[in-house]
């Protein structure tokens, strides 16, 4: 009987994790980060939008933060509502981009689409924790988080095969709708008051390999005033890393195709390379067990720094191989970095993992919004190398910020 129960729970956990991965793939890899991927095509087919690409990137990162702020207040109690909002905003955003012909409508559509990820990630944390076994929770969360890589690969395939922007984004809207249904149904069946209040003797919010940094609170206990201070260090590191990573997310394909390093017709291959590298994000739990939270963060931030420098080298040398390798390394570093943030939040706030994830992802997106706007302005006066150096420097600084201890 016990073996059968464990098998059923493992199967339910695997199914829910896969459904969650698909939702992340749609809301992040397509509705959110697809804007940067399609930047070269948008510039060619809708020239009026070229001047606002930086502001559009800032808009989607900002809307992501706003959605995460809203989700942090109630998502641990009503995760299914968060899943529905994630899907609805992602679908509307994709449809808006599909028909946008003016800068204002385009930025508004991107703003709406960016909310999807802000609702999805915090909502999926309590859903996964309610279903999977405690000792596999970290791995399950890493698998869900790797959905961004899957979505990026899918968006790359769409960009490589679609003849026009409109049909491509309509198709991605349909994918977002299907992924939302796939994630919401198992959450409806398997979560609720009875399943959410699990035995906390071995809390699911503690990654394997170490005890929590704070005493364990019950699943429904709100964070205390003092506990907010625990997120200051990872939050500051996330802001800096977000700013550094925004160059590749928003302008990477545009820089590489504009320089001739990669033909515009093959821009989808860059995103596929990024996504394939990002699949390694599923190993974040293993990296954290071996190197610790801060050590894993430093490895991921270092990978982002090298990738940003690689983009500049590719532009200068005109090397497609360096371009694809840099994008793959960036994908691995970024997916790992965001996975570390999830595990970091679950360790510091065991009783509010969804809210903690929201806070740290808001910090990451805030940095990305600032970086997108800043790099958008800097493109007018600086070349690729002039953009890549500060981007890489910010990523290095983010790694240092996580390990430097107060005296």
Tab-separated table of C-alpha atoms in Angstrom:
chain	number	residue	atom	x	y	z
A	1	UNK	CA	0.000	0.000	0.000
A	2	UNK	CA	2.793	2.409	0.945
A	3	UNK	CA	4.702	1.621	-2.232
A	4	UNK	CA	1.608	2.257	-4.343
A	5	UNK	CA	1.020	5.598	-2.617
A	6	UNK	CA	4.621	6.661	-3.201
A	7	UNK	CA	4.416	5.627	-6.865
A	8	UNK	CA	1.200	7.594	-7.362
A	9	UNK	CA	2.671	10.629	-5.684
A	10	UNK	CA	5.794	10.404	-7.808
A	11	UNK	CA	3.681	10.153	-10.952
A	12	UNK	CA	1.504	13.092	-9.913
A	13	UNK	CA	4.589	15.133	-9.087
A	14	UNK	CA	6.206	14.371	-12.440
A	15	UNK	CA	3.036	15.255	-14.351
A	16	UNK	CA	2.580	18.514	-12.466
A	17	UNK	CA	6.240	19.450	-12.922
A	18	UNK	CA	6.009	18.822	-16.673
A	19	UNK	CA	2.808	20.884	-16.915
A	20	UNK	CA	4.468	23.673	-14.958
A	21	UNK	CA	7.483	23.527	-17.251
A	22	UNK	CA	5.187	23.999	-20.266
A	23	UNK	CA	3.544	27.042	-18.673
A	24	UNK	CA	6.939	28.593	-17.959
A	25	UNK	CA	7.973	27.776	-21.528
A	26	UNK	CA	4.993	29.667	-22.912
A	27	UNK	CA	4.926	32.671	-20.570
A	28	UNK	CA	8.676	33.222	-20.391
A	29	UNK	CA	10.283	31.759	-23.482
A	30	UNK	CA	7.599	32.977	-25.872
A	31	UNK	CA	5.358	35.754	-24.529
A	32	UNK	CA	8.130	37.472	-22.583
A	33	UNK	CA	11.562	36.854	-24.092
A	34	UNK	CA	10.251	36.369	-27.617
A	35	UNK	CA	10.333	40.142	-28.090
A	36	UNK	CA	14.134	40.179	-28.089
A	37	UNK	CA	14.241	37.185	-30.409
A	38	UNK	CA	11.959	38.812	-32.960
A	39	UNK	CA	13.718	42.193	-32.759
A	40	UNK	CA	15.532	41.774	-36.118
A	41	UNK	CA	12.333	40.639	-37.865
A	42	UNK	CA	10.267	43.388	-36.235
A	43	UNK	CA	12.806	45.977	-37.358
A	44	UNK	CA	12.645	44.688	-40.927
A	45	UNK	CA	8.869	44.224	-41.230
A	46	UNK	CA	7.725	47.074	-38.988
A	47	UNK	CA	10.434	49.772	-39.109
A	48	UNK	CA	8.398	52.176	-36.981
A	49	UNK	CA	8.925	49.873	-33.986
A	50	UNK	CA	12.732	49.858	-34.119
A	51	UNK	CA	13.149	52.977	-32.008
A	52	UNK	CA	11.089	51.627	-29.094
A	53	UNK	CA	12.602	48.149	-28.785
A	54	UNK	CA	14.606	49.203	-25.735
A	55	UNK	CA	11.549	50.742	-24.119
A	56	UNK	CA	9.506	47.655	-24.975
A	57	UNK	CA	12.086	45.507	-23.221
A	58	UNK	CA	11.911	47.774	-20.185
A	59	UNK	CA	8.101	47.635	-20.305
A	60	UNK	CA	7.887	43.846	-20.181
A	61	UNK	CA	10.413	43.603	-17.368
A	62	UNK	CA	8.494	46.287	-15.450
A	63	UNK	CA	5.119	44.622	-15.965
A	64	UNK	CA	6.642	41.321	-14.869
A	65	UNK	CA	7.702	42.998	-11.619
A	66	UNK	CA	4.254	44.513	-11.066
A	67	UNK	CA	2.571	41.153	-11.613
A	68	UNK	CA	4.974	39.480	-9.212
A	69	UNK	CA	4.261	42.153	-6.574
A	70	UNK	CA	0.545	41.470	-6.866
A	71	UNK	CA	1.075	37.702	-6.845
A	72	UNK	CA	3.294	37.817	-3.761
A	73	UNK	CA	0.360	38.960	-1.619
A	74	UNK	CA	-1.911	35.981	-2.219
A	75	UNK	CA	-0.332	33.404	-4.511
A	76	UNK	CA	0.623	31.011	-1.691
A	77	UNK	CA	-3.085	30.821	-0.785
A	78	UNK	CA	-4.614	30.845	-4.304
A	79	UNK	CA	-2.053	29.477	-6.751
A	80	UNK	CA	-4.681	28.398	-9.310
A	81	UNK	CA	-5.823	32.000	-9.746
A	82	UNK	CA	-2.204	32.919	-10.400
A	83	UNK	CA	-1.985	30.274	-13.127
A	84	UNK	CA	-5.094	31.624	-14.871
A	85	UNK	CA	-3.826	35.197	-14.751
A	86	UNK	CA	-0.486	34.045	-16.133
A	87	UNK	CA	-2.127	32.436	-19.116
A	88	UNK	CA	-4.605	35.241	-19.786
A	89	UNK	CA	-2.005	38.015	-19.820
A	90	UNK	CA	0.424	35.980	-21.927
A	91	UNK	CA	-2.276	35.235	-24.524
A	92	UNK	CA	-3.433	38.856	-24.716
A	93	UNK	CA	0.125	40.098	-24.988
A	94	UNK	CA	0.982	37.725	-27.823
A	95	UNK	CA	-2.148	38.692	-29.745
A	96	UNK	CA	-1.346	42.355	-29.216
A	97	UNK	CA	2.166	41.976	-30.645
A	98	UNK	CA	0.700	40.066	-33.587
A	99	UNK	CA	-1.377	43.078	-34.680
A	100	UNK	CA	0.671	45.997	-33.322
A	101	UNK	CA	1.664	48.453	-36.033
A	102	UNK	CA	2.311	51.572	-33.942
A	103	UNK	CA	4.939	52.041	-31.222
A	104	UNK	CA	2.355	52.731	-28.514
A	105	UNK	CA	0.275	49.646	-29.214
A	106	UNK	CA	3.412	47.530	-29.442
A	107	UNK	CA	4.764	48.684	-26.065
A	108	UNK	CA	1.346	48.179	-24.438
A	109	UNK	CA	1.085	44.650	-25.851
A	110	UNK	CA	4.576	43.789	-24.651
A	111	UNK	CA	3.713	45.239	-21.237
A	112	UNK	CA	0.657	42.982	-20.925
A	113	UNK	CA	2.502	39.905	-22.163
A	114	UNK	CA	5.302	40.441	-19.667
A	115	UNK	CA	2.878	39.934	-16.779
A	116	UNK	CA	2.454	36.250	-17.580
A	117	UNK	CA	5.745	35.150	-16.108
A	118	UNK	CA	5.222	37.376	-13.067
A	119	UNK	CA	2.126	35.387	-12.173
A	120	UNK	CA	3.366	31.971	-13.300
A	121	UNK	CA	6.570	31.448	-11.301
A	122	UNK	CA	5.223	32.367	-7.832
A	123	UNK	CA	2.046	30.347	-8.433
A	124	UNK	CA	3.902	27.214	-9.469
A	125	UNK	CA	6.155	27.142	-6.389
A	126	UNK	CA	3.363	26.223	-3.902
A	127	UNK	CA	1.711	23.967	-6.491
A	128	UNK	CA	4.870	21.894	-6.867
A	129	UNK	CA	5.576	21.896	-3.128
A	130	UNK	CA	2.064	20.578	-2.463
A	131	UNK	CA	2.477	17.610	-4.793
A	132	UNK	CA	6.052	16.342	-4.905
A	133	UNK	CA	7.913	14.524	-2.159
A	134	UNK	CA	10.096	16.754	0.059
A	135	UNK	CA	13.393	15.190	-1.011
A	136	UNK	CA	12.649	15.809	-4.703
A	137	UNK	CA	11.210	19.319	-4.382
A	138	UNK	CA	14.432	21.117	-5.366
A	139	UNK	CA	14.823	18.969	-8.474
A	140	UNK	CA	11.168	19.446	-9.451
A	141	UNK	CA	11.442	23.219	-9.102
A	142	UNK	CA	14.574	23.191	-11.269
A	143	UNK	CA	12.753	21.180	-13.944
A	144	UNK	CA	9.874	23.673	-13.938
A	145	UNK	CA	12.276	26.601	-14.135
A	146	UNK	CA	14.047	25.034	-17.129
A	147	UNK	CA	10.806	25.557	-19.054
A	148	UNK	CA	12.142	28.954	-20.088
A	149	UNK	CA	14.787	27.152	-22.129
A	150	UNK	CA	12.151	24.929	-23.730
A	151	UNK	CA	10.057	27.955	-24.637
A	152	UNK	CA	13.036	29.791	-26.074
A	153	UNK	CA	13.796	26.802	-28.293
A	154	UNK	CA	10.164	26.746	-29.416
A	155	UNK	CA	10.216	30.475	-30.144
A	156	UNK	CA	13.408	29.978	-32.125
A	157	UNK	CA	11.778	27.285	-34.221
A	158	UNK	CA	8.757	29.529	-34.820
A	159	UNK	CA	11.002	32.423	-35.834
A	160	UNK	CA	12.898	30.157	-38.226
A	161	UNK	CA	9.783	28.866	-39.963
A	162	UNK	CA	7.274	31.751	-39.829
A	163	UNK	CA	7.190	34.066	-42.813
A	164	UNK	CA	5.714	37.027	-40.902
A	165	UNK	CA	5.505	38.391	-37.360
A	166	UNK	CA	1.697	38.284	-37.090
A	167	UNK	CA	1.096	34.548	-37.652
A	168	UNK	CA	4.071	33.665	-35.447
A	169	UNK	CA	2.670	35.539	-32.455
A	170	UNK	CA	-0.850	34.215	-32.989
A	171	UNK	CA	0.587	30.702	-32.879
A	172	UNK	CA	2.461	31.521	-29.660
A	173	UNK	CA	-0.774	32.844	-28.152
A	174	UNK	CA	-2.393	29.471	-28.825
A	175	UNK	CA	0.558	27.721	-27.188
A	176	UNK	CA	0.155	29.928	-24.112
A	177	UNK	CA	-3.533	29.039	-23.866
A	178	UNK	CA	-2.866	25.308	-24.156
A	179	UNK	CA	-0.038	25.421	-21.597
A	180	UNK	CA	-2.258	27.260	-19.114
A	181	UNK	CA	-4.936	24.596	-19.379
A	182	UNK	CA	-2.325	21.850	-18.936
A	183	UNK	CA	-0.978	23.461	-15.746
A	184	UNK	CA	-4.292	24.552	-14.239
A	185	UNK	CA	-6.053	21.188	-14.423
A	186	UNK	CA	-3.585	19.182	-12.262
A	187	UNK	CA	-3.366	22.140	-9.863
A	188	UNK	CA	-7.177	22.098	-9.559
A	189	UNK	CA	-7.232	18.387	-8.810
A	190	UNK	CA	-4.211	17.998	-6.573
A	191	UNK	CA	-3.912	21.160	-4.516
A	192	UNK	CA	-6.064	22.561	-1.757
A	193	UNK	CA	-6.053	23.008	2.003
A	194	UNK	CA	-5.584	19.316	2.684
A	195	UNK	CA	-2.637	18.806	0.364
A	196	UNK	CA	-0.998	22.177	0.942
A	197	UNK	CA	-0.540	21.595	4.651
A	198	UNK	CA	2.078	18.915	4.454
A	199	UNK	CA	4.214	17.579	7.225
A	200	UNK	CA	6.851	20.251	7.858
A	201	UNK	CA	9.274	18.056	9.757
A	202	UNK	CA	11.274	17.938	6.528
A	203	UNK	CA	10.049	21.068	4.736
A	204	UNK	CA	9.832	20.920	0.970
A	205	UNK	CA	11.137	24.445	0.816
A	206	UNK	CA	14.580	23.420	2.046
A	207	UNK	CA	16.845	22.353	-0.811
A	208	UNK	CA	18.703	19.110	-0.325
A	209	UNK	CA	22.198	19.520	1.028
A	210	UNK	CA	21.708	21.837	3.970
A	211	UNK	CA	19.388	23.132	6.681
A	212	UNK	CA	17.333	26.274	6.276
A	213	UNK	CA	18.910	29.578	7.185
A	214	UNK	CA	15.955	30.524	9.398
A	215	UNK	CA	13.646	28.562	11.681
A	216	UNK	CA	10.922	26.749	9.784
A	217	UNK	CA	7.506	28.394	9.842
A	218	UNK	CA	4.284	26.708	8.906
A	219	UNK	CA	3.243	26.842	5.261
A	220	UNK	CA	0.713	29.570	5.909
A	221	UNK	CA	2.833	31.731	8.217
A	222	UNK	CA	3.543	35.166	6.713
A	223	UNK	CA	7.098	36.480	6.657
A	224	UNK	CA	7.974	38.580	9.707
A	225	UNK	CA	9.320	42.107	9.490
A	226	UNK	CA	12.844	40.954	10.331
A	227	UNK	CA	12.778	38.155	7.780
A	228	UNK	CA	12.606	40.677	4.925
A	229	UNK	CA	16.205	41.589	5.689
A	230	UNK	CA	17.249	38.080	4.723
A	231	UNK	CA	16.388	38.857	1.100
A	232	UNK	CA	18.441	42.060	0.883
A	233	UNK	CA	21.653	40.377	-0.269
A	234	UNK	CA	20.144	38.032	-2.883
A	235	UNK	CA	17.797	40.819	-3.976
A	236	UNK	CA	20.651	43.269	-4.557
A	237	UNK	CA	22.648	40.624	-6.427
A	238	UNK	CA	19.593	39.866	-8.567
A	239	UNK	CA	19.129	43.527	-9.542
A	240	UNK	CA	22.730	43.781	-10.726
A	241	UNK	CA	22.604	40.442	-12.566
A	242	UNK	CA	19.357	41.453	-14.239
A	243	UNK	CA	20.894	44.655	-15.536
A	244	UNK	CA	23.867	42.760	-16.947
A	245	UNK	CA	21.751	40.056	-18.579
A	246	UNK	CA	19.375	42.516	-20.256
A	247	UNK	CA	21.826	43.269	-23.069
A	248	UNK	CA	21.594	39.752	-24.494
A	249	UNK	CA	17.873	39.313	-23.833
A	250	UNK	CA	16.858	42.562	-25.518
A	251	UNK	CA	19.573	43.294	-28.056
A	252	UNK	CA	21.662	40.125	-28.472
A	253	UNK	CA	20.102	38.878	-31.727
A	254	UNK	CA	19.893	42.431	-33.111
A	255	UNK	CA	23.607	43.032	-32.480
A	256	UNK	CA	24.661	39.694	-33.948
A	257	UNK	CA	22.538	39.949	-37.087
A	258	UNK	CA	23.244	43.639	-37.584
A	259	UNK	CA	26.993	43.006	-37.608
A	260	UNK	CA	26.723	40.190	-40.122
A	261	UNK	CA	28.019	37.566	-37.696
A	262	UNK	CA	24.726	35.690	-38.163
A	263	UNK	CA	22.457	36.107	-41.216
A	264	UNK	CA	19.048	37.597	-40.291
A	265	UNK	CA	17.317	34.549	-41.798
A	266	UNK	CA	19.042	32.354	-39.199
A	267	UNK	CA	18.269	34.417	-36.109
A	268	UNK	CA	16.085	31.603	-34.773
A	269	UNK	CA	19.200	29.455	-34.452
A	270	UNK	CA	20.577	31.860	-31.844
A	271	UNK	CA	17.523	31.393	-29.658
A	272	UNK	CA	17.600	27.635	-30.166
A	273	UNK	CA	21.233	27.622	-29.028
A	274	UNK	CA	20.282	29.702	-25.975
A	275	UNK	CA	17.453	27.320	-25.160
A	276	UNK	CA	19.581	24.210	-25.563
A	277	UNK	CA	22.136	25.660	-23.187
A	278	UNK	CA	19.335	26.625	-20.825
A	279	UNK	CA	18.196	23.012	-20.529
A	280	UNK	CA	21.156	22.627	-18.185
A	281	UNK	CA	19.145	24.744	-15.763
A	282	UNK	CA	17.421	21.513	-14.724
A	283	UNK	CA	20.701	20.623	-12.987
A	284	UNK	CA	20.547	23.676	-10.717
A	285	UNK	CA	19.520	21.576	-7.728
A	286	UNK	CA	22.614	19.400	-8.170
A	287	UNK	CA	24.858	22.457	-8.523
A	288	UNK	CA	23.432	23.950	-5.319
A	289	UNK	CA	24.020	20.703	-3.429
A	290	UNK	CA	27.646	20.608	-4.551
A	291	UNK	CA	28.618	24.290	-4.445
A	292	UNK	CA	26.061	25.776	-2.052
A	293	UNK	CA	23.646	28.602	-2.822
A	294	UNK	CA	26.266	31.339	-3.059
A	295	UNK	CA	28.758	29.183	-4.924
A	296	UNK	CA	26.146	28.174	-7.502
A	297	UNK	CA	25.154	31.820	-7.918
A	298	UNK	CA	28.765	32.803	-8.615
A	299	UNK	CA	29.180	30.068	-11.241
A	300	UNK	CA	26.023	31.209	-13.028
A	301	UNK	CA	26.882	34.912	-12.858
A	302	UNK	CA	30.348	34.126	-14.234
A	303	UNK	CA	28.817	32.253	-17.154
A	304	UNK	CA	26.681	35.304	-17.978
A	305	UNK	CA	29.730	37.551	-17.925
A	306	UNK	CA	31.667	35.300	-20.310
A	307	UNK	CA	28.629	35.044	-22.598
A	308	UNK	CA	28.239	38.834	-22.803
A	309	UNK	CA	31.907	39.160	-23.703
A	310	UNK	CA	31.462	36.403	-26.283
A	311	UNK	CA	28.721	38.362	-28.042
A	312	UNK	CA	31.146	41.272	-28.482
A	313	UNK	CA	33.894	38.954	-29.754
A	314	UNK	CA	31.465	37.433	-32.260
A	315	UNK	CA	30.427	40.860	-33.543
A	316	UNK	CA	34.044	41.982	-33.976
A	317	UNK	CA	35.303	38.705	-35.470
A	318	UNK	CA	32.167	37.960	-37.478
A	319	UNK	CA	32.096	34.425	-36.087
A	320	UNK	CA	28.794	32.568	-36.112
A	321	UNK	CA	30.272	29.755	-34.013
A	322	UNK	CA	31.239	32.153	-31.228
A	323	UNK	CA	27.775	33.733	-31.455
A	324	UNK	CA	25.955	30.443	-31.018
A	325	UNK	CA	28.348	29.267	-28.297
A	326	UNK	CA	27.896	32.514	-26.385
A	327	UNK	CA	24.124	32.280	-26.584
A	328	UNK	CA	24.216	28.675	-25.364
A	329	UNK	CA	26.452	29.645	-22.435
A	330	UNK	CA	24.156	32.562	-21.657
A	331	UNK	CA	21.153	30.237	-21.599
A	332	UNK	CA	22.860	27.842	-19.187
A	333	UNK	CA	23.960	30.681	-16.911
A	334	UNK	CA	20.649	32.505	-16.870
A	335	UNK	CA	18.431	29.460	-16.314
A	336	UNK	CA	20.759	28.319	-13.566
A	337	UNK	CA	20.783	31.779	-12.017
A	338	UNK	CA	16.986	32.040	-11.887
A	339	UNK	CA	16.810	28.495	-10.521
A	340	UNK	CA	19.213	29.455	-7.724
A	341	UNK	CA	16.938	32.388	-6.851
A	342	UNK	CA	13.982	30.008	-6.417
A	343	UNK	CA	15.975	27.710	-4.133
A	344	UNK	CA	17.432	30.691	-2.272
A	345	UNK	CA	13.941	32.037	-1.573
A	346	UNK	CA	12.713	28.629	-0.423
A	347	UNK	CA	15.644	28.340	1.971
A	348	UNK	CA	15.264	31.815	3.475
A	349	UNK	CA	11.454	31.846	3.597
A	350	UNK	CA	10.374	28.231	4.119
A	351	UNK	CA	6.823	29.282	4.998
A	352	UNK	CA	6.372	31.672	2.069
A	353	UNK	CA	8.271	30.223	-0.865
A	354	UNK	CA	5.960	31.735	-3.462
A	355	UNK	CA	6.200	35.220	-1.950
A	356	UNK	CA	9.963	34.926	-1.561
A	357	UNK	CA	10.329	33.868	-5.178
A	358	UNK	CA	8.245	36.866	-6.224
A	359	UNK	CA	10.485	39.266	-4.321
A	360	UNK	CA	13.723	37.945	-5.840
A	361	UNK	CA	12.305	37.685	-9.351
A	362	UNK	CA	11.018	41.258	-9.013
A	363	UNK	CA	14.561	42.301	-8.163
A	364	UNK	CA	15.897	40.446	-11.213
A	365	UNK	CA	13.287	42.004	-13.504
A	366	UNK	CA	13.883	45.472	-12.050
A	367	UNK	CA	17.521	45.201	-13.026
A	368	UNK	CA	16.511	43.995	-16.487
A	369	UNK	CA	14.145	46.938	-16.967
A	370	UNK	CA	16.844	49.404	-15.998
A	371	UNK	CA	19.401	47.627	-18.141
A	372	UNK	CA	17.148	47.444	-21.208
A	373	UNK	CA	16.414	51.167	-21.066
A	374	UNK	CA	20.042	52.022	-20.382
A	375	UNK	CA	21.508	49.837	-23.116
A	376	UNK	CA	18.826	51.095	-25.504
A	377	UNK	CA	20.050	54.649	-24.982
A	378	UNK	CA	23.726	53.602	-25.048
A	379	UNK	CA	23.324	51.935	-28.454
A	380	UNK	CA	23.144	55.388	-29.983
A	381	UNK	CA	26.715	56.213	-28.925
A	382	UNK	CA	28.481	52.919	-28.142
A	383	UNK	CA	29.418	49.938	-30.268
A	384	UNK	CA	28.918	46.268	-29.338
A	385	UNK	CA	32.152	46.134	-27.341
A	386	UNK	CA	31.197	49.296	-25.482
A	387	UNK	CA	27.919	47.637	-24.514
A	388	UNK	CA	29.331	44.209	-23.694
A	389	UNK	CA	32.025	45.415	-21.285
A	390	UNK	CA	29.616	47.012	-18.783
A	391	UNK	CA	27.181	44.092	-19.213
A	392	UNK	CA	29.902	41.582	-18.334
A	393	UNK	CA	31.125	43.788	-15.507
A	394	UNK	CA	27.661	43.937	-13.981
A	395	UNK	CA	27.388	40.135	-14.054
A	396	UNK	CA	30.755	39.800	-12.301
A	397	UNK	CA	29.669	42.362	-9.718
A	398	UNK	CA	26.478	40.369	-9.112
A	399	UNK	CA	28.531	37.286	-8.298
A	400	UNK	CA	30.771	39.228	-5.934
A	401	UNK	CA	27.776	40.799	-4.183
A	402	UNK	CA	26.506	37.368	-3.175
A	403	UNK	CA	29.690	36.233	-1.440
A	404	UNK	CA	31.120	39.379	0.169
A	405	UNK	CA	30.288	39.255	3.874
A	406	UNK	CA	29.732	42.190	6.172
A	407	UNK	CA	32.453	42.846	8.718
